[in-house]
XYZ file of C-alpha atoms in Angstrom:
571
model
C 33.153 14.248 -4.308
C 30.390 16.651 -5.822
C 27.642 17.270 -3.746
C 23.901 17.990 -4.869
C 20.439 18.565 -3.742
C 20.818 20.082 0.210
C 24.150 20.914 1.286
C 24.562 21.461 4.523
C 26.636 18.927 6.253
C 27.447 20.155 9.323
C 26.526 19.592 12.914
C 25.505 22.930 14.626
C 25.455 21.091 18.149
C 21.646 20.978 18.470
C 20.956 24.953 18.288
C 19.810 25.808 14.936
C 16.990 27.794 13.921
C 17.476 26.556 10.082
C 14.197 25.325 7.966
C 13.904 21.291 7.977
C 15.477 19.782 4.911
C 14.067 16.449 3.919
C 14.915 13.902 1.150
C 12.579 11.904 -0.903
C 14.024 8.727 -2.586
C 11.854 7.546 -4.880
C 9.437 9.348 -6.942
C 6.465 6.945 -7.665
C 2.654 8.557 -6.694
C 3.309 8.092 -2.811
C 7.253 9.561 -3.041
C 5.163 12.621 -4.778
C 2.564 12.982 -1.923
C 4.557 13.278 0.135
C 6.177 16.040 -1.545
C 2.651 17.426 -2.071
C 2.254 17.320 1.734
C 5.661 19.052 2.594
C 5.071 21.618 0.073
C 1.941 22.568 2.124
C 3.984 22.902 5.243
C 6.625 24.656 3.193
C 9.480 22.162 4.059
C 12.309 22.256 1.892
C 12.795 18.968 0.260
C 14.368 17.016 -2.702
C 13.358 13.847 -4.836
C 16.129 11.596 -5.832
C 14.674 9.348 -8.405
C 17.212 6.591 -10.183
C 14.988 6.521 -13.571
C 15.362 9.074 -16.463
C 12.035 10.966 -16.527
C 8.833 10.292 -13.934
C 6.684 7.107 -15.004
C 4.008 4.626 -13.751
C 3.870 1.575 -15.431
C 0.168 -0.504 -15.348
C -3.359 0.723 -16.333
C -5.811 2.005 -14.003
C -5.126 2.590 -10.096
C -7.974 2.838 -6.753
C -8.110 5.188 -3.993
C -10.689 4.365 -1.462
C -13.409 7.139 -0.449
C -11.505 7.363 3.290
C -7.974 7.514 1.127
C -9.234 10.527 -0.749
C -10.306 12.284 2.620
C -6.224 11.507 3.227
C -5.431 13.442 0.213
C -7.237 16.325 0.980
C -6.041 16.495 4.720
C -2.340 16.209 3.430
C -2.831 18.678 0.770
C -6.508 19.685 -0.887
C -4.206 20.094 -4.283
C -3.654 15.990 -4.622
C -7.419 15.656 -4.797
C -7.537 18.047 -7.357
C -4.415 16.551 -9.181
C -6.658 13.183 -8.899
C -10.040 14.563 -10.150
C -7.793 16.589 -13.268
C -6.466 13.661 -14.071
C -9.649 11.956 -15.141
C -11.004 10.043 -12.261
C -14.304 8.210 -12.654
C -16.210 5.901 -10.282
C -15.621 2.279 -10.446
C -19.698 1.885 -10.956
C -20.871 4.429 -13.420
C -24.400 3.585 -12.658
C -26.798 6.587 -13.506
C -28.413 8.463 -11.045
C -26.483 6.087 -8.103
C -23.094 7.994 -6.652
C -22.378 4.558 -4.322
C -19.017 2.330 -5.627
C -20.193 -1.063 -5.975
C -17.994 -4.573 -5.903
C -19.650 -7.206 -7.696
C -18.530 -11.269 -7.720
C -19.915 -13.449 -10.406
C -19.248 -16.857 -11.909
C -16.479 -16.635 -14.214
C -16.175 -20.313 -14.895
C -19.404 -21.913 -14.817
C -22.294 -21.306 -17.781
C -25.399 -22.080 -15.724
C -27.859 -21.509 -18.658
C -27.165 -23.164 -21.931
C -29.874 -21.052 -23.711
C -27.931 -17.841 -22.942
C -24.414 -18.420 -22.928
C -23.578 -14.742 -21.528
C -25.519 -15.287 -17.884
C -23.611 -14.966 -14.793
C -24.229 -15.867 -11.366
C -23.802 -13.279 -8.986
C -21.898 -14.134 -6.043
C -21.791 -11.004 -4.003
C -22.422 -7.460 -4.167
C -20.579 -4.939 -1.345
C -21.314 -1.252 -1.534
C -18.712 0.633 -0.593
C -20.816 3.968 -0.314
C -21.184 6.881 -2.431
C -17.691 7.626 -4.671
C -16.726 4.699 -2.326
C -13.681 4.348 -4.802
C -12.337 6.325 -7.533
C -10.569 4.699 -10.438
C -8.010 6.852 -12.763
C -5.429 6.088 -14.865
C -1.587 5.653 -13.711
C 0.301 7.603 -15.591
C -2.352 10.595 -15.851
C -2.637 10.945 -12.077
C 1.559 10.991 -11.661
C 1.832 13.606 -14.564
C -1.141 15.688 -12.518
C 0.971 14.969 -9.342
C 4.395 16.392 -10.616
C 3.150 19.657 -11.311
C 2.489 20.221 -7.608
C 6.256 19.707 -7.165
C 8.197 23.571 -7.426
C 11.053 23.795 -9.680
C 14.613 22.594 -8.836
C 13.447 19.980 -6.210
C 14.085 16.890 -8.659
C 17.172 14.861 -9.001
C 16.389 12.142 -11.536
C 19.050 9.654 -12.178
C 19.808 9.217 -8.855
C 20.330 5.719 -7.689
C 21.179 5.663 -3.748
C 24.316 3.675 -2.708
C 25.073 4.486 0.809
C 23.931 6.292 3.480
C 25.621 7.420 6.687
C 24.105 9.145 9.947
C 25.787 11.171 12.135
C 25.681 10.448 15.727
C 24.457 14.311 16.511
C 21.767 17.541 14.984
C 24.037 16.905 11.435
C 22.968 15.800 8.318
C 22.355 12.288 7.277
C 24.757 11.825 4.154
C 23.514 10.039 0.945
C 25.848 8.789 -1.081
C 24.901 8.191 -5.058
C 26.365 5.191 -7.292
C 27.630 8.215 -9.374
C 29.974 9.034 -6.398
C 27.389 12.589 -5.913
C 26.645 13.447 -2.120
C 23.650 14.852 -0.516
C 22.285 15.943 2.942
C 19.770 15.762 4.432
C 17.523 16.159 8.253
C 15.186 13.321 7.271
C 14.943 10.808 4.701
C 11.532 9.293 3.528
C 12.232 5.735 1.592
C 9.832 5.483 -0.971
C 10.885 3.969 -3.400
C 8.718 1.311 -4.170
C 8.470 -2.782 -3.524
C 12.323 -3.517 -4.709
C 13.558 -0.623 -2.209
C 17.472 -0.116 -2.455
C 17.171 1.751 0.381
C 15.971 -0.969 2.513
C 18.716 -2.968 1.440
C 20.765 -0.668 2.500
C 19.387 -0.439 5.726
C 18.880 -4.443 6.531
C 21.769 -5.559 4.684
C 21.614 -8.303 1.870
C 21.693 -11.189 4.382
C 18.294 -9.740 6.083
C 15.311 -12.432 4.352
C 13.396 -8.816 4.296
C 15.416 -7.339 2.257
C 13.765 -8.432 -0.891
C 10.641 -8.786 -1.796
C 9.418 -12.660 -2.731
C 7.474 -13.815 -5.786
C 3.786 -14.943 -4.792
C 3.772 -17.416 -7.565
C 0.875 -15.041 -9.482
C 1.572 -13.005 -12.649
C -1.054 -10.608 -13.912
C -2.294 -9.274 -17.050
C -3.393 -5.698 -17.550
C -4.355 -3.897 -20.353
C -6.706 -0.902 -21.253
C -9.637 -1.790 -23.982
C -12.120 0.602 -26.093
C -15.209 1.065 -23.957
C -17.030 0.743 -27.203
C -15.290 -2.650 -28.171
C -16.780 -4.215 -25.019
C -20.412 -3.064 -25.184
C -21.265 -5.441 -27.710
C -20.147 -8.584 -26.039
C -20.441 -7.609 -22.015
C -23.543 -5.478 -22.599
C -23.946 -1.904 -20.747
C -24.745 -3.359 -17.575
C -21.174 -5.501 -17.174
C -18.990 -3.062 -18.792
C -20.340 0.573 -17.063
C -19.631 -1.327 -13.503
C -16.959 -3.000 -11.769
C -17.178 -6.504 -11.836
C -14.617 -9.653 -10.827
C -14.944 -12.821 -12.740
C -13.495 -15.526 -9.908
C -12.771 -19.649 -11.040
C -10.044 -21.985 -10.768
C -6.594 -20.992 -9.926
C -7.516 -17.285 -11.583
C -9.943 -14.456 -12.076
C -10.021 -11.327 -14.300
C -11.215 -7.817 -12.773
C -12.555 -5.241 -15.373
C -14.012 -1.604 -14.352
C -14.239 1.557 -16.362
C -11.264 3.763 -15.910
C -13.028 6.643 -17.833
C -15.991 7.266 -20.291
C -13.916 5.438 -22.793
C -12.070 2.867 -21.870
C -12.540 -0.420 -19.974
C -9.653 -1.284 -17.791
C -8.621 -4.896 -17.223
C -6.931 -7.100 -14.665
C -6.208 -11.043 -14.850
C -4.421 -12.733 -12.269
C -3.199 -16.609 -13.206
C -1.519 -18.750 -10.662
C 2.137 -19.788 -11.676
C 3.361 -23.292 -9.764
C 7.100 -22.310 -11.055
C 10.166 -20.190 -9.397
C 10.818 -16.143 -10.152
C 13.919 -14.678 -8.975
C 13.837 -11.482 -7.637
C 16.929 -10.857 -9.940
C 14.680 -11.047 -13.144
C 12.487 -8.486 -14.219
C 9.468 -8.720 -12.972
C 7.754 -7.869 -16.532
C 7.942 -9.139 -19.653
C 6.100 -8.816 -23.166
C 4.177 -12.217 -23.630
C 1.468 -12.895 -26.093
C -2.593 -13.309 -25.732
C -2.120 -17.049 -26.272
C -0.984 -17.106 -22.727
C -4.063 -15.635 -21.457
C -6.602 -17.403 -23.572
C -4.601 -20.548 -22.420
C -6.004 -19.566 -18.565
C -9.161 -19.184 -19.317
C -10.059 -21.903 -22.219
C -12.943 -23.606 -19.885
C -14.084 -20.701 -18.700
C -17.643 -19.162 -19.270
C -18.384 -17.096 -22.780
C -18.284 -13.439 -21.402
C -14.701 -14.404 -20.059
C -13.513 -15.344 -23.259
C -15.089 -12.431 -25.231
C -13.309 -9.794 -23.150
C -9.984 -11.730 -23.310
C -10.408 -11.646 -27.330
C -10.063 -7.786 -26.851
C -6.962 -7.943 -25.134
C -3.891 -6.536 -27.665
C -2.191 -9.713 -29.480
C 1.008 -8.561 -27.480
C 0.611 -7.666 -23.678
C 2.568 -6.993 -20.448
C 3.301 -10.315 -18.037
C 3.666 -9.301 -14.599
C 5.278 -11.143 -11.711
C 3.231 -10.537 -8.355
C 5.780 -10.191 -5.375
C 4.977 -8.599 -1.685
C 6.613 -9.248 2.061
C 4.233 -11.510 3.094
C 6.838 -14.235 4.325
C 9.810 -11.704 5.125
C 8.076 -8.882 6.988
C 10.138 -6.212 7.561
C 11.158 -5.757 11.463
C 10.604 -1.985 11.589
C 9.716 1.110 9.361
C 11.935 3.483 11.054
C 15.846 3.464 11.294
C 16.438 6.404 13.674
C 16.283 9.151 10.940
C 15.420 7.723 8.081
C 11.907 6.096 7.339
C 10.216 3.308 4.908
C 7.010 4.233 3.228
C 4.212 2.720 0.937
C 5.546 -0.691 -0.823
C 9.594 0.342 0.585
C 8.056 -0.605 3.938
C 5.040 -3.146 3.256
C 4.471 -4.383 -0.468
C 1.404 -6.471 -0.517
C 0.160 -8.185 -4.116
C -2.906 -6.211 -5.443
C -5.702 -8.837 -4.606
C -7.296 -6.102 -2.470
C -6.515 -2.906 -5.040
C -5.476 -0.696 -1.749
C -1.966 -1.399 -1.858
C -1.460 2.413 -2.508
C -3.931 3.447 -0.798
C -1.848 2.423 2.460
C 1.151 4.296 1.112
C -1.598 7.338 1.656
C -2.430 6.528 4.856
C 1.620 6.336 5.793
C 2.314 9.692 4.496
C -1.002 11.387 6.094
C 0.498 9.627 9.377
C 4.345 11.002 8.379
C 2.759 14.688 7.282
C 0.590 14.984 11.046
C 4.201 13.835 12.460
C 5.972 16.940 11.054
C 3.067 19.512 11.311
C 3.676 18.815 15.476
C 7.753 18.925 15.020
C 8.663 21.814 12.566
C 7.866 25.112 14.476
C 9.618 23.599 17.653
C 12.826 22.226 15.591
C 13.439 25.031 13.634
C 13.057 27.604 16.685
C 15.443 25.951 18.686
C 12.830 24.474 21.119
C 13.392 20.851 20.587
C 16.468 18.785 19.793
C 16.134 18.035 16.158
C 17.586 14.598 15.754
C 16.038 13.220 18.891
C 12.662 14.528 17.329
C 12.762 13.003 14.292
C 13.914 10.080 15.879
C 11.175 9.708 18.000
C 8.466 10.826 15.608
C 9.326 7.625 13.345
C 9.114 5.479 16.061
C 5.903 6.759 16.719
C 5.157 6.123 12.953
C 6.348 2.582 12.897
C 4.162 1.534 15.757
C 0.838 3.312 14.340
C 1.323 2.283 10.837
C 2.926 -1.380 11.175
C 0.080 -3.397 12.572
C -2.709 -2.303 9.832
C 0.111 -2.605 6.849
C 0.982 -6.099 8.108
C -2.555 -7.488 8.158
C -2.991 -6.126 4.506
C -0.126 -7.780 2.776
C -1.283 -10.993 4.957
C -4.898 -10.279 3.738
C -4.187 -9.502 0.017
C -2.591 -12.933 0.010
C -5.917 -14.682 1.423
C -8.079 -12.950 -0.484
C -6.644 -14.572 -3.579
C -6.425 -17.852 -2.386
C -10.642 -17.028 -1.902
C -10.861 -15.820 -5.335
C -8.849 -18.901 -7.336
C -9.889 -22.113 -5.105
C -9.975 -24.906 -6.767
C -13.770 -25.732 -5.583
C -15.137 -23.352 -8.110
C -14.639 -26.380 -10.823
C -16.422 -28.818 -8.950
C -20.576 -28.724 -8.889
C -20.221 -30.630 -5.302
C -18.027 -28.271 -3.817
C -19.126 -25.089 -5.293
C -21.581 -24.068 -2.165
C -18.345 -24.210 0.015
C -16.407 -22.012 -2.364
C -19.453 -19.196 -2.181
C -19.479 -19.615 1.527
C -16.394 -17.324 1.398
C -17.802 -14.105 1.018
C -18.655 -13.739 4.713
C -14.903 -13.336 5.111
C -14.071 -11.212 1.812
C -16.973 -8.971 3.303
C -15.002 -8.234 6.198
C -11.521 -7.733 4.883
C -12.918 -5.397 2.469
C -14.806 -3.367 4.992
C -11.878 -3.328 7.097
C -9.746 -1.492 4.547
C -12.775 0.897 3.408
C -13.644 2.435 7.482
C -10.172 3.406 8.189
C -10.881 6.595 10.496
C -8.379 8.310 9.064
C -9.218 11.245 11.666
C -8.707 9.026 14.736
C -5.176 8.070 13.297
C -4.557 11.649 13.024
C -5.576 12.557 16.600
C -3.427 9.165 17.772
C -0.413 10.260 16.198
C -0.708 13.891 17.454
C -1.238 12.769 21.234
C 1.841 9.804 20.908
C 3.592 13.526 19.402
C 2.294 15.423 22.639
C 3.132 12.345 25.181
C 6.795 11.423 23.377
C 8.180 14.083 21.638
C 6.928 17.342 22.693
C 6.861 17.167 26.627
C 9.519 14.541 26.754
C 12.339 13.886 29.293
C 15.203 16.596 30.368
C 17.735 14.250 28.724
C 15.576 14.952 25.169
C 15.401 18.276 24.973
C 17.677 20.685 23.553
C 21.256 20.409 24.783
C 24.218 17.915 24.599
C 23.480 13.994 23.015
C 25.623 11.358 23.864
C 27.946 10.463 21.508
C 27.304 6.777 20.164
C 29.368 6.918 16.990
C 28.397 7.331 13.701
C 26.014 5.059 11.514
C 27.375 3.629 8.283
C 25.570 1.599 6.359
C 25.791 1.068 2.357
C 26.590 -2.890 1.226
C 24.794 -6.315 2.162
C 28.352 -6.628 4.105
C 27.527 -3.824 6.753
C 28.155 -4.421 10.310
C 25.530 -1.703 11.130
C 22.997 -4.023 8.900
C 20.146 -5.118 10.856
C 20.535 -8.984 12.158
C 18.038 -11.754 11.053
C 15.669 -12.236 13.434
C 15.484 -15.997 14.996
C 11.938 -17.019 13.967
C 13.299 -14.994 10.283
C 16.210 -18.033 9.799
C 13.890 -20.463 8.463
C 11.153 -19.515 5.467
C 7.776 -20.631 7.415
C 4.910 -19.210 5.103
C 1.768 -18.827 7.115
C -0.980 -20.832 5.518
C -4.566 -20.204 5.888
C -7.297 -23.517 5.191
C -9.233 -22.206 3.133
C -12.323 -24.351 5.226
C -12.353 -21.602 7.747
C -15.185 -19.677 7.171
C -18.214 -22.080 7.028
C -21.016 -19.641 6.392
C -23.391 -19.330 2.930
C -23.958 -16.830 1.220
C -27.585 -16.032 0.160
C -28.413 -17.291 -3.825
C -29.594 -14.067 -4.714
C -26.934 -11.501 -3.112
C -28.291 -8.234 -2.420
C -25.756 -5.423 -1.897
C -23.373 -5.142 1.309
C -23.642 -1.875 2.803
C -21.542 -0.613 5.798
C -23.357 -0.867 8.947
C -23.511 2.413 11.138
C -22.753 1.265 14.263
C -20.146 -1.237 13.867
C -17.452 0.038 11.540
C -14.838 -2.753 12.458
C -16.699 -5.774 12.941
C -15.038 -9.178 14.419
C -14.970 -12.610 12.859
C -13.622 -14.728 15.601
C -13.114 -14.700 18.929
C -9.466 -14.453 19.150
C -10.197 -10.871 17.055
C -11.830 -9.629 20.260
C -8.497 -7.500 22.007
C -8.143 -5.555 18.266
C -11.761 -5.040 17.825
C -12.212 -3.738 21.616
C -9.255 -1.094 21.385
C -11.063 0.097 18.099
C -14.349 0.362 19.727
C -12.779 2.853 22.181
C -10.297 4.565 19.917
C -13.748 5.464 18.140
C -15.507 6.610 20.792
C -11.877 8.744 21.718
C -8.605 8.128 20.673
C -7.452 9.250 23.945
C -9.276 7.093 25.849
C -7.980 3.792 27.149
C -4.380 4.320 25.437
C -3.216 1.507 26.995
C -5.778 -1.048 25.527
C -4.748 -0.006 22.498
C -1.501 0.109 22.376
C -1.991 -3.831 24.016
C -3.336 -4.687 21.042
C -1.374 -3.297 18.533
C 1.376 -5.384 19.570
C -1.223 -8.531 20.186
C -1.355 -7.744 16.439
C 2.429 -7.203 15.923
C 3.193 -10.807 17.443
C 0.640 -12.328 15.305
C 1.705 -10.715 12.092
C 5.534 -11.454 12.839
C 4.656 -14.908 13.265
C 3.530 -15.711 10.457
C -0.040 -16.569 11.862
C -3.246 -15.558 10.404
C -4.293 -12.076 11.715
C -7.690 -11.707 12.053
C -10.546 -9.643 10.167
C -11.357 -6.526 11.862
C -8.846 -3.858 13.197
């Protein structure tokens, strides 16, 4: 059997003063910030990536203002990789630096004399360069020259993986019979993960990722094509178009091009055996939208005659148990795919590795002088990863799901409903704000004092010295023994929905813009909310105050969001 990548399979009974040597499967944008990170700390790692050459497929992609400040605390170079590779504001509004989110009418025309008027429906600001757009591709090309020579393994499709029971390497095992080794192993390879497969087993419902019955449409369109029909106000600034059973998101991705997102609901069945893309025509598009308003219609008349047809999956109804499998860990979609409704779905694959790269920093100098057992450490830092990162991941895929079922009701056709369909932006307001104020610097300070408390003034029996033997770990086909059993409430699908009556409240006919209030960050929308909201209140005030509030609540949210019940607003 050839081996590649790290070699150094064997166990030196716990006393080694050897660097850290880490795998990376997958190499998508959050597989490559995480190398980013490492390469900061000067941790020797490889990528394994199964495709032929580095690629992103889609158009444009968001990073929240609190996402960037990730960036630069996991490595200053990603921001730069982000800002060479061309990104603009999503509101290019002169002489105004603040991101804004605009709602309007897609589906009504409320003025037959002018055909191209819009009713706004809401406005959030989301501060100043509260999100940066930039195309795919551009930013993953920037991002790969950050990763030093010889550290890539492309064409390199995981097929098993074993763990030894001691300090030794964890053993990957390629479907061209290769071998590597390894200390760690970060899973990030992206919403159909074969390594969580491998880890759950085929028979585990979260092994796979299920279709939300949405496809999408996006494309990239001349700036200069869409002037003439949206006008400069519509095309310089983001805005979403919302209606019956779909809406269509545009925003400029540069200073030339317009990029553009449609979202149609599907009623029929996709395997997760199919590919999730296929080449369909405009027809299919135009089809979606022929009631809808004139502006909707001109910008879909842009669209190439031959596009990309995506089908939408995420884990909303399969939620997968943990994040961490002693030493190997699930990252970014691997761990929590969520369908794009909210546009942060990689900006929480940020947030993980910010959490994962604050983990090491406190591990590395103790590990690799002798100081600290090194499987037991890594063991333990995951854990301490899976219960940060779980709760906040779980609400989003839950929330991306609501959010869309807000954006397509079915009220927006009728004149007698349509005041309860606009009474939903009271909730959208908070979701969004939710995922904008993450306190990125509180996580950090969390995860360093769970570090400090668990891992680096732990128990006698956790230290260096002699582990008990429990056998080794082998897991690599859905027929594993080792695989991960299906949890009872998992045995039968039970898909939480949400009435969409919930949120009574209406919005003002003339919107004025959303801004972020100073002194309350993480706002509450109900009172069942209250536990969450309370241990954020404190964590903000000090994260080390009150620990055990907070950790209270994070599993009050873990029950709810294994349930399958709605989790509330405001973490």
């Amino acid at each position: 059997m050839q081996q590649t990548g790290n070699e150094s399979p064997k166990s030196n009974g716990g006393q080694t003063s050897k660097p850290l040597e880490v795998a990376i499967i997958g190499g998508g944008i959050v597989g490559l910030i995480l190398a980013a990170g490492l390469t900061r700390q000067n941790i020797k790692f490889s990528i394994y990536e199964q495709a032929r050459n580095f690629r992103e497929l889609g158009a444009g992609i968001g990073f929240t203002r609190n996402t960037v400040q990730c960036m630069e605390m996991i490595n200053p170079d990603i921001v730069t990789a982000l800002r060479n590779a061309g990104s603009v504001n999503i509101s290019l509004d002169k002489g105004d630096p603040n991101a804004y989110f605009r709602w309007i009418d897609g589906y009504t025309e409320h003025k037959k004399d002018d055909p191209s008027w819009q009713k706004v429906l809401c406005v959030l600001n989301a501060g100043p360069k509260g999100w940066e757009i930039v195309r795919r591709d551009h930013f993953l090309e920037n991002l790969v020259k950050l990763v030093p020579e010889g550290s890539v393994h492309l064409r390199h499709r995981v097929d098993h993986i074993e763990q030894p029971d001691d300090d030794g390497k964890v053993e990957l095992t390629f479907s061209d019979g290769n071998t590597a080794y390894a200390d760690a192993v970060f899973a990030c390879d992206g919403i159909k993960s074969r390594t969580r497969r491998i880890m759950l087993g085929d028979e585990h419902p979260a092994s796979f990722p299920q279709y939300t019955h949405k496809v999408a449409y996006r494309t990239l369109v001349p700036m200069k094509d869409v002037l003439p029909l949206l006008g400069e106000y519509k095309t310089m600034r983001h805005h979403m178009h919302v209606g019956p059973n779909a809406h269509l998101i545009h925003y400029p991705v540069n200073s030339t091009l317009v990029g553009a997102t449609v979202v149609v609901t599907d009623p029929n069945d996709w395997s997760v055996d199919q590919p999730n893309l296929l080449r369909v025509t405009r027809d299919e598009v135009e089809k979606a939208f022929a009631n809808w308003c004139k502006p909707v219609q001109d910008l879909v008349s842009l669209f190439p005659q031959e596009l990309d047809q995506w089908a939408l999956f995420d884990m909303f109804e399969y939620p997968v148990p943990q994040y961490n499998f002693d030493r190997i860990c699930l990252a970014g979609d691997a761990a929590h795919a969520s369908s794009p409704h909210h546009g942060a779905g990689a900006s929480m694959g940020v947030e993980d590795i910010l959490c994962l790269s604050t983990l090491l920093r406190k591990i590395i100098a103790p590990i690799s002088n002798g100081d600290l057992n090194k499987s037991h450490a890594l063991k333990e830092a995951f854990s301490i990863y899976n219960g940060i990162r779980q709760p906040r991941t779980r609400w989003m895929v839950n929330s991306s799901r609501r959010a869309c079922d807000l954006y397509q009701q079915p009220e927006w056709a009728d004149p007698q409903k349509r005041e309860k369909a606009e009474s939903c932006f009271e909730e959208l307001t908070d979701r969004s704000f939710k995922i904008w104020d993450f306190d990125a610097k509180a996580m950090v300070e969390e995860t360093e004092q769970e570090a400090m408390e668990r891992i680096l003034a732990p128990p006698a029996s956790l230290t260096n010295g002699t582990v008990p033997s429990e056998g080794p770990k082998v897991v690599s086909s859905a027929t594993s023994k080792n695989a991960v059993p299906v949890p009872s409430h998992l045995e039968q699908k039970a898909v939480a929905t949400i009435p969409l009556n919930e949120t009574p409240q209406v919005v003002e006919k003339e919107p004025q813009p959303v801004e972020k209030k100073a002194d309350s960050a993480h706002s509450t929308s109900s009172a069942e909310e209250k536990p969450l909201a309370q241990a954020h209140d404190q964590r903000s005030r000090s994260p080390l105050i009150n620990r055990l509030s907070i950790k209270s609540a994070r599993a009050w949210l873990h029950r709810r969001s294994v349930d399958g019940a709605r989790v509330g607003s405001s973490f």
